[in-house]
Short mmCIF file of C-alpha atoms and ligand atoms in Angstrom, two decimals:
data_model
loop_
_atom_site.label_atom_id
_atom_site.label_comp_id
_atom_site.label_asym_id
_atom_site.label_seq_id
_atom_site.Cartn_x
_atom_site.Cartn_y
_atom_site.Cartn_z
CA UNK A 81 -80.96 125.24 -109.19
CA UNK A 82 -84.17 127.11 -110.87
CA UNK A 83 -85.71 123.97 -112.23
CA UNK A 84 -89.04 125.54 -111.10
CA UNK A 85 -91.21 127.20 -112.93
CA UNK A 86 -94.08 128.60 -111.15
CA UNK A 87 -96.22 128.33 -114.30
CA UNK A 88 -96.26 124.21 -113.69
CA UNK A 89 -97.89 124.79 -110.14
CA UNK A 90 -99.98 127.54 -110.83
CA UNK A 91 -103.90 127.55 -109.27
CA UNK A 92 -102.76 124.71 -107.53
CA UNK A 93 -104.04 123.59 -103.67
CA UNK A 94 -101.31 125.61 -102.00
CA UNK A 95 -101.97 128.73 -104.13
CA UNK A 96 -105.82 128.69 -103.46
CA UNK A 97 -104.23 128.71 -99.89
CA UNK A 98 -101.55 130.94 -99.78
CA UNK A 99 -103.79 133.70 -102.29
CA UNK A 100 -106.75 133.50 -99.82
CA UNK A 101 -104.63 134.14 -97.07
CA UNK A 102 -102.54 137.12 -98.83
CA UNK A 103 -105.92 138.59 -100.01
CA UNK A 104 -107.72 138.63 -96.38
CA UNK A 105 -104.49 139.96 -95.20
CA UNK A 106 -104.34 142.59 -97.45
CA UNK A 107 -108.05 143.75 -96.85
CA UNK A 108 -106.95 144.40 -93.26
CA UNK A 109 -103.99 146.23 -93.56
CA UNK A 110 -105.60 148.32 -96.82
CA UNK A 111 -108.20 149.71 -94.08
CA UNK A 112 -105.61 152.05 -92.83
CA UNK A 113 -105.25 155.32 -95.23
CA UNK A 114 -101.41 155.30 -94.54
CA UNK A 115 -99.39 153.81 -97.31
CA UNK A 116 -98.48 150.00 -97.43
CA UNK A 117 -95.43 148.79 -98.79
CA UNK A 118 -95.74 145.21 -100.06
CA UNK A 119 -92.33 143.05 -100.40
CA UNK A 120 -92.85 139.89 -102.50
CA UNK A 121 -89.61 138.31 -102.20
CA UNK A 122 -90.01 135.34 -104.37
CA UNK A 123 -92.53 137.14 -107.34
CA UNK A 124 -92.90 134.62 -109.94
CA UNK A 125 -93.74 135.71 -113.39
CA UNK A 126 -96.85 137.19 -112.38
CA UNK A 127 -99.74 136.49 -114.76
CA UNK A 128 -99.97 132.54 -115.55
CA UNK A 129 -102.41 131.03 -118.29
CA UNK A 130 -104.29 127.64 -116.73
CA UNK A 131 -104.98 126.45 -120.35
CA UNK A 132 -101.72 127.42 -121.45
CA UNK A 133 -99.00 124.34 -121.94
CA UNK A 134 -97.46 124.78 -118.61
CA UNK A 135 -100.42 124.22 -117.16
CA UNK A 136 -101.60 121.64 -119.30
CA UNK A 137 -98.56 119.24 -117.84
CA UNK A 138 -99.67 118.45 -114.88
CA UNK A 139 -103.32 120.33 -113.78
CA UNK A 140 -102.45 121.42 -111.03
CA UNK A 141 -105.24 124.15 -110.83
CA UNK A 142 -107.37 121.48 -111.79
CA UNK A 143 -107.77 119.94 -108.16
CA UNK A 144 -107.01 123.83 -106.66
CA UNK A 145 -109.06 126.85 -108.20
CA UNK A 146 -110.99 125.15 -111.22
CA UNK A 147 -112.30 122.96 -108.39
CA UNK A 148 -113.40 125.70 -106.10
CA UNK A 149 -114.91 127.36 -109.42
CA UNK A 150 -116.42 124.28 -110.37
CA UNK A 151 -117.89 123.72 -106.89
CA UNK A 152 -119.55 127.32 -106.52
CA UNK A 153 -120.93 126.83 -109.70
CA UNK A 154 -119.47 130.05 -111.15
CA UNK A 155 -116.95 128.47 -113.65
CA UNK A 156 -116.68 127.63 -117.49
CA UNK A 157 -113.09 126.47 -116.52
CA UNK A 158 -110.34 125.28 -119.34
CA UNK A 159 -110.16 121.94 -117.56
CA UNK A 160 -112.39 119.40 -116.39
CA UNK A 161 -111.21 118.66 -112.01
CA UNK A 162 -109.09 115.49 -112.44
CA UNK A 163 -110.13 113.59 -109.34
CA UNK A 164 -113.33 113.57 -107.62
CA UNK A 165 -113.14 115.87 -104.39
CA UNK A 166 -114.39 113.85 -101.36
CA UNK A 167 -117.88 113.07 -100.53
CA UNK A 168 -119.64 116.23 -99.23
CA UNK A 169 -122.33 116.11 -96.56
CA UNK A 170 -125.65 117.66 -97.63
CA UNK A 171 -125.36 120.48 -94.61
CA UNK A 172 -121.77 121.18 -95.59
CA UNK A 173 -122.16 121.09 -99.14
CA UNK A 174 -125.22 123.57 -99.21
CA UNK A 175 -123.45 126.19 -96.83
CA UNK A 176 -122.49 129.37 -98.35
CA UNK A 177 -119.30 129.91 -99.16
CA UNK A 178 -117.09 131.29 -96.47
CA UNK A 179 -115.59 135.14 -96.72
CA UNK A 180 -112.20 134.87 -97.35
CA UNK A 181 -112.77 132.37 -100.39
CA UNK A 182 -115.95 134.17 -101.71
CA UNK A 183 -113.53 137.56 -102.16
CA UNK A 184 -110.42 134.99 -103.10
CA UNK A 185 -112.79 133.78 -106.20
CA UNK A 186 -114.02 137.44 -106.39
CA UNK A 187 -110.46 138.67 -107.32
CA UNK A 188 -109.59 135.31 -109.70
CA UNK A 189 -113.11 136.63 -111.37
CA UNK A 190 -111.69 139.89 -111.39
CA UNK A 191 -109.06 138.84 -113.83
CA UNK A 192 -111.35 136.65 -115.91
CA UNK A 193 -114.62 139.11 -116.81
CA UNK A 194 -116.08 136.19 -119.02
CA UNK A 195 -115.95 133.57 -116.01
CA UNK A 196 -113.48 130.49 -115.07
CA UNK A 197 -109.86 131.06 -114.88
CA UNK A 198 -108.18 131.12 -117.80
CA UNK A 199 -106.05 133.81 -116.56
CA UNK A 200 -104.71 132.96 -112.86
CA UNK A 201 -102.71 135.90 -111.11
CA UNK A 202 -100.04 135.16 -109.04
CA UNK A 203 -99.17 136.83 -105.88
CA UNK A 204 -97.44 140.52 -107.77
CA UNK A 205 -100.95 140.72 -110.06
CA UNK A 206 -103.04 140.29 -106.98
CA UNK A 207 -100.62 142.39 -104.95
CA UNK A 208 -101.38 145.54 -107.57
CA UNK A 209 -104.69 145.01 -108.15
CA UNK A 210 -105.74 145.55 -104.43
CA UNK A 211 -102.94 148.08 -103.50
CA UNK A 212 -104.41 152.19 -103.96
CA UNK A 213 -102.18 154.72 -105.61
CA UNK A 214 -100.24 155.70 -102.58
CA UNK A 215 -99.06 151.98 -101.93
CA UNK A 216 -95.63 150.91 -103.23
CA UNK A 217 -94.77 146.75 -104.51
CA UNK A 218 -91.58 145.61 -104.52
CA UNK A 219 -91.45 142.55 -106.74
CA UNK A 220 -87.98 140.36 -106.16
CA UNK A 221 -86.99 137.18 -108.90
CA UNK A 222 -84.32 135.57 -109.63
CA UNK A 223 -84.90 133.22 -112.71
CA UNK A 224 -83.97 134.84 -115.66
CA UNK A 225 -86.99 133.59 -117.51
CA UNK A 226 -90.02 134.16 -115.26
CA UNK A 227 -88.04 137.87 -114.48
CA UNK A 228 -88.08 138.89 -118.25
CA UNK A 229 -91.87 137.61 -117.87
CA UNK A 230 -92.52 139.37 -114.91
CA UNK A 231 -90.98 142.89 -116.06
CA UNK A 232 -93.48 142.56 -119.25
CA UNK A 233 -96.25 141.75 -117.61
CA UNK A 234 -95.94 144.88 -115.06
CA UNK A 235 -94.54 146.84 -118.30
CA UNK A 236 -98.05 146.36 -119.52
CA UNK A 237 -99.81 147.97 -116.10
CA UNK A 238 -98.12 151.30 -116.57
CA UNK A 239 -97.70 151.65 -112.83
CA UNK A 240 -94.47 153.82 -113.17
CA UNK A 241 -92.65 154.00 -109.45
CA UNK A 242 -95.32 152.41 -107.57
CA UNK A 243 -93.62 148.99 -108.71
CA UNK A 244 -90.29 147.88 -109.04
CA UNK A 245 -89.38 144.54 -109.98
CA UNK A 246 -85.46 143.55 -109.02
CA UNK A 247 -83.57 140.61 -110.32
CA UNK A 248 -82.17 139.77 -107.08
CA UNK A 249 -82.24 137.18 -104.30
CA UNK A 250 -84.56 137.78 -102.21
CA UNK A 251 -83.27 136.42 -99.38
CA UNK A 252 -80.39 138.36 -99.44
CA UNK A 253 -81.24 142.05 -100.47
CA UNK A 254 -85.38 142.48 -99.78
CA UNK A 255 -84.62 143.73 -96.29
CA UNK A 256 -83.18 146.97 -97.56
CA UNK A 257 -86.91 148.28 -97.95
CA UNK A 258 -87.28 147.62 -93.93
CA UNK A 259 -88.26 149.36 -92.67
CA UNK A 260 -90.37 151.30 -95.35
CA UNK A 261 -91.30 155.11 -95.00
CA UNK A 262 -94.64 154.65 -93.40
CA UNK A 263 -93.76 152.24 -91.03
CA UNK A 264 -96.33 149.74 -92.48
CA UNK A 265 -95.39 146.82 -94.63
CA UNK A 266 -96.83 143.42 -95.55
CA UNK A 267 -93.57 140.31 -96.50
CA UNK A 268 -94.56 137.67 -98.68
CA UNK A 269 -91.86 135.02 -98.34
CA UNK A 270 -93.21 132.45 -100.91
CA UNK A 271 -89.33 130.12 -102.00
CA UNK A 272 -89.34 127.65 -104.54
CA UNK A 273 -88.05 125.33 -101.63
CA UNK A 274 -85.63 123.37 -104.81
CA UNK A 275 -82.93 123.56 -102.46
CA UNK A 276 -82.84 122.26 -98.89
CA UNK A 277 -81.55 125.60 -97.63
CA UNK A 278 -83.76 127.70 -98.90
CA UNK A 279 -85.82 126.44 -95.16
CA UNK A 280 -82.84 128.11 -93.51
CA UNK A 281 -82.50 130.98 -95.60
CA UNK A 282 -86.14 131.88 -94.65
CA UNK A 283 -85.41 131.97 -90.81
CA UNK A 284 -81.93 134.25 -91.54
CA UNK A 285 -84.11 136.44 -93.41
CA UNK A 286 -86.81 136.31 -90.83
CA UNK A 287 -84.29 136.86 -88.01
CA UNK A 288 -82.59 140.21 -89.91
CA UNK A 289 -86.40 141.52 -90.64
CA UNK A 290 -87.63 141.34 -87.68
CA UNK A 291 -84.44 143.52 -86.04
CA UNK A 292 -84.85 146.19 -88.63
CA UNK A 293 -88.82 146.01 -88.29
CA UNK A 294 -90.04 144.43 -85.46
CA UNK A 295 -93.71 145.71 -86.56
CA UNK A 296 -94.05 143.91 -89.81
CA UNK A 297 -96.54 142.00 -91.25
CA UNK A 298 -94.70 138.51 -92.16
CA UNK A 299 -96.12 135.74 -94.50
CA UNK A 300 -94.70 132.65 -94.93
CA UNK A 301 -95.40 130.14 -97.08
CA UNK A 302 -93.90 126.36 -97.14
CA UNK A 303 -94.58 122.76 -98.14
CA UNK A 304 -95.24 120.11 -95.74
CA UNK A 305 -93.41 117.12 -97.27
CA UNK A 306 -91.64 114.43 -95.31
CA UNK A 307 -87.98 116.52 -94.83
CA UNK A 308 -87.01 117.72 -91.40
CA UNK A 309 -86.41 120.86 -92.59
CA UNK A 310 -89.84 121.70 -94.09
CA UNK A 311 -91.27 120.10 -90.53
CA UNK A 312 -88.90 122.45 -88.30
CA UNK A 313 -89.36 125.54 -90.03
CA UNK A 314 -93.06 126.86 -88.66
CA UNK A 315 -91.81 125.55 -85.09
CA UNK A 316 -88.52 127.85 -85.39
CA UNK A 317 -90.75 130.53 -86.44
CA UNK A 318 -93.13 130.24 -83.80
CA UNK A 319 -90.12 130.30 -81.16
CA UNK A 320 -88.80 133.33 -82.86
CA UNK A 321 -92.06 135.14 -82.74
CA UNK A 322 -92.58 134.13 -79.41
CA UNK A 323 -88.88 135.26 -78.34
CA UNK A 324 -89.93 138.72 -80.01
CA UNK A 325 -92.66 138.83 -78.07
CA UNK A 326 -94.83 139.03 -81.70
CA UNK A 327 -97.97 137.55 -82.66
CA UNK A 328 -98.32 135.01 -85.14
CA UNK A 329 -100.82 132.41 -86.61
CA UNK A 330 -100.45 129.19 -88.08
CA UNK A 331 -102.46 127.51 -91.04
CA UNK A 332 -102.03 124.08 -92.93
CA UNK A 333 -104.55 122.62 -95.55
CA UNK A 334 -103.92 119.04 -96.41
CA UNK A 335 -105.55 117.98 -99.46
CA UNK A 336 -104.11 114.13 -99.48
CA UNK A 337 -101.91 111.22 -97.94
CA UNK A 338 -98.36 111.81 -98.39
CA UNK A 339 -97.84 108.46 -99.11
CA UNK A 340 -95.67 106.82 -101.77
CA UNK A 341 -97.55 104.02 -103.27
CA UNK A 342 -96.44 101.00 -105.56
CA UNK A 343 -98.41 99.74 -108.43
CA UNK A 344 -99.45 95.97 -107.87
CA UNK A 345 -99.51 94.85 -111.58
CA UNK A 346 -96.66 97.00 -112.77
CA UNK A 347 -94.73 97.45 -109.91
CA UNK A 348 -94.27 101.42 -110.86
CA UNK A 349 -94.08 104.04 -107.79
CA UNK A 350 -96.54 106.59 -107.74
CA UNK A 351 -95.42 109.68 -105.49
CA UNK A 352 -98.06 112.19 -104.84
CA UNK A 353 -97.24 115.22 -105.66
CA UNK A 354 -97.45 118.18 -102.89
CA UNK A 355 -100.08 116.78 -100.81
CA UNK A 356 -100.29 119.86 -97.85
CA UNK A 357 -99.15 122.93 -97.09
CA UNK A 358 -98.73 125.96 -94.51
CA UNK A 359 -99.14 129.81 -94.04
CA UNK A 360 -97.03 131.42 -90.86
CA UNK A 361 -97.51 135.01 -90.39
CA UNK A 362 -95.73 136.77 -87.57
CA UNK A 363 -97.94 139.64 -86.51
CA UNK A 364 -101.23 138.65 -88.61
CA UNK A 365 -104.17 141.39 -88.98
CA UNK A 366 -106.65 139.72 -85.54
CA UNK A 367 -109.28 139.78 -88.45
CA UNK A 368 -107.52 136.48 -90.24
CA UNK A 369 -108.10 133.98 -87.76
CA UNK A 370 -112.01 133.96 -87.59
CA UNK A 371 -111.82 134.20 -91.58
CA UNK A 372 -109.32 130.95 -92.05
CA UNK A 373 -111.54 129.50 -89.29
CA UNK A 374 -114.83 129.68 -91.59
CA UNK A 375 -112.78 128.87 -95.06
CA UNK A 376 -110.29 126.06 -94.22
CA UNK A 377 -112.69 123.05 -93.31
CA UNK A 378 -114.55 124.53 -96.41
CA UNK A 379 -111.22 123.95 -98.37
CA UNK A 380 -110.60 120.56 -97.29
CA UNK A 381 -114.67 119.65 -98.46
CA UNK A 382 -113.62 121.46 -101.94
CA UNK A 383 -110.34 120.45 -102.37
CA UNK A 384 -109.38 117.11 -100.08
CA UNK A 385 -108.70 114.16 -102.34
CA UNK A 386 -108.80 111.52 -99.93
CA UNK A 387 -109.23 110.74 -96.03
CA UNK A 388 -106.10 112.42 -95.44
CA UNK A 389 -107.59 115.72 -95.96
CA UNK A 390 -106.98 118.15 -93.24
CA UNK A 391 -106.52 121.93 -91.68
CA UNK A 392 -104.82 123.19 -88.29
CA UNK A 393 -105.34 126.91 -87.29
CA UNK A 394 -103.42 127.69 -84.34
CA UNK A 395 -101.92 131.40 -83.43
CA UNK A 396 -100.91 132.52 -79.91
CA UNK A 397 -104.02 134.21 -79.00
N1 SAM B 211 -95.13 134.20 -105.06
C1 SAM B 211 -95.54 133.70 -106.38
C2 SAM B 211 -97.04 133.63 -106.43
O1 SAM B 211 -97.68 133.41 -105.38
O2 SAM B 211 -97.59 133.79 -107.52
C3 SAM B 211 -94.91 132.36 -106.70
C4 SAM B 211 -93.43 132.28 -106.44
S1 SAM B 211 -92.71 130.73 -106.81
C5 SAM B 211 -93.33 129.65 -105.59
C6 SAM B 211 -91.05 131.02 -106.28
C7 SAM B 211 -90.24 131.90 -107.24
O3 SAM B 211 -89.04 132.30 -106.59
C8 SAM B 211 -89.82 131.22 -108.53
O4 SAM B 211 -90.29 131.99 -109.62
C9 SAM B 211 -88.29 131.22 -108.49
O5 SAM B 211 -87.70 131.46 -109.76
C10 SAM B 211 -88.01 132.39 -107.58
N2 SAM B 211 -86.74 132.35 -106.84
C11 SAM B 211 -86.02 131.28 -106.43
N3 SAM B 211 -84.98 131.66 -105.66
C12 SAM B 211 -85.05 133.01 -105.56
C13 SAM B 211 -84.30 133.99 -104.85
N4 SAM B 211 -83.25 133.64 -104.11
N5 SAM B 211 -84.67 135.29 -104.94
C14 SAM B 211 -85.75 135.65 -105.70
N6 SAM B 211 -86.51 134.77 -106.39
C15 SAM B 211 -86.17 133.46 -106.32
#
């Protein structure tokens, strides 16, 4: 357990995804004077540097946000895109870019005055810096590293009791703030996924929040790699929205094949890395779906590696 380190992944595909979805979501619900209460049960460290040596390993944010940079010619990124995104048509290519990433670049720019991304918030930075006075963040993580991270980094915001980070699971204690004072809240659910029941611990924990708070905004984020478990999970959160009688949506961006591949000359395996994932919200603002509609095929020009490259967008409505 807690062999991940958020740092490694940081920027990556499924960030740009999950962060432009968070973002757009936010926007909606931040319309509404009333206070928000924002639950982030798997925070991270918070702030992550993309030309920092975690980052370095691997590049992850090379073929995720220093790509979209790259591509809407705003960037003096850290790292050069590792692989070639595929072809673009002229039409597509030329098209502005779509709302939800414009203000997703917007609020990486935010965080990086001089241009590219040296800096890359994760989702408790972006959380705060859209959230007004009134609003309340409560920041759950478990690794003993990236929480001593995390509490300096908000240490360094001076945001007194609108934050609290806790050093807790967050499966098993984040539905205490359910539901909040206001009636209004916005769950990220964003697991590691290290351990194969971490997929179940995200419907218990769905389950128990939506008796407490049937009115919730719920965000879920998981990886689409060949295990049942990661394939069952947004079905068995669709049929528990559905049995709720809730709304939800559904969004996957694909960005390669899954395929495990063998080296002819060598005979060495190559494995992929994450090649796809997915967003489920249960009761999403009605605002996101035209928004994901107009960025996702823009994602997969930007970011698809190969012919695999895909998005779905399905919801009940
Ligand atoms: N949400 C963050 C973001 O978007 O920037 C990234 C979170 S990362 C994918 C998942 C985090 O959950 C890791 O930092 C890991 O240490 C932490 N974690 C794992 N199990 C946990 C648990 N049961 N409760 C709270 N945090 C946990």
């Amino acid at each position: 357990m807690f062999s991940y380190r958020h740092a490694f992944h940081a920027g990556n595909h499924a960030d740009v995804l999950k962060h432009t979805v968070l973002i757009a979501t936010l926007d909606h619900l931040l319309e509404k004077e009333a206070a928000l209460t924002v639950v982030d049960t798997h925070a991270g460290a918070g702030l992550y540097r993309l030309d920092g040596d975690y980052a370095g390993t691997s590049g992850e944010a090379a073929d995720g946000v220093l790509r979209l940079l790259s591509d809407s010619k705003t960037s003096d990124s850290p790292a050069t895109p590792a692989k070639p995104a595929i072809k673009k048509a002229a039409t597509e290519a030329d098209a502005p870019l779509a709302d939800a990433i414009a203000r997703y670049l917007g609020v990486i720019g935010d965080f990086n005055p001089k241009g590219g991304a040296r800096v890359y918030p994760g989702s408790p930075f972006i959380v705060q810096h859209l959230l007004r006075d009134h609003d309340k963040l409560k920041l759950f993580e478990l690794h003993p590293t990236d929480a001593r991270t995390l509490d300096a980094n908000i240490a360094q915001l001076e945001a007194g009791r609108q934050i609290a980070v806790l050093r807790e699971d967050g499966f098993g204690s984040a539905t205490k703030f359910l539901p909040p004072p206001s009636r209004r809240a916005l769950v990220l659910m964003d697991p590691s996924y290290e351990m194969k029941t971490d997929y179940g611990r995200v419907l218990d924990f769905m389950a128990e929040a939506l008796k407490r708070f049937a009115t919730g905004t719920y965000a879920v984020w998981y990886p689409i790699i060949p295990r049942p478990e990661a394939h069952d999970l947004p079905r068995r959160l669709k049929t528990m929205a559905t049995k709720a009688g809730k709304s939800w949506l559904h969004a996957t961006l694909t960005v390669k094949s899954s395929k495990i591949t063998k080296d002819a000359a060598s005979g060495a395996t190559h494995r992929p890395g994450l090649p796809a994932s997915g967003m489920f919200l249960i009761n999403p603002p009605y605002t996101l779906k035209p928004l994901l509609a107009a960025a996702l095929p823009q994602l997969v020009q930007r970011l698809g590696q190969d012919r695999n490259a895909a998005f779905s967008l399905d919801s009940d409505g």
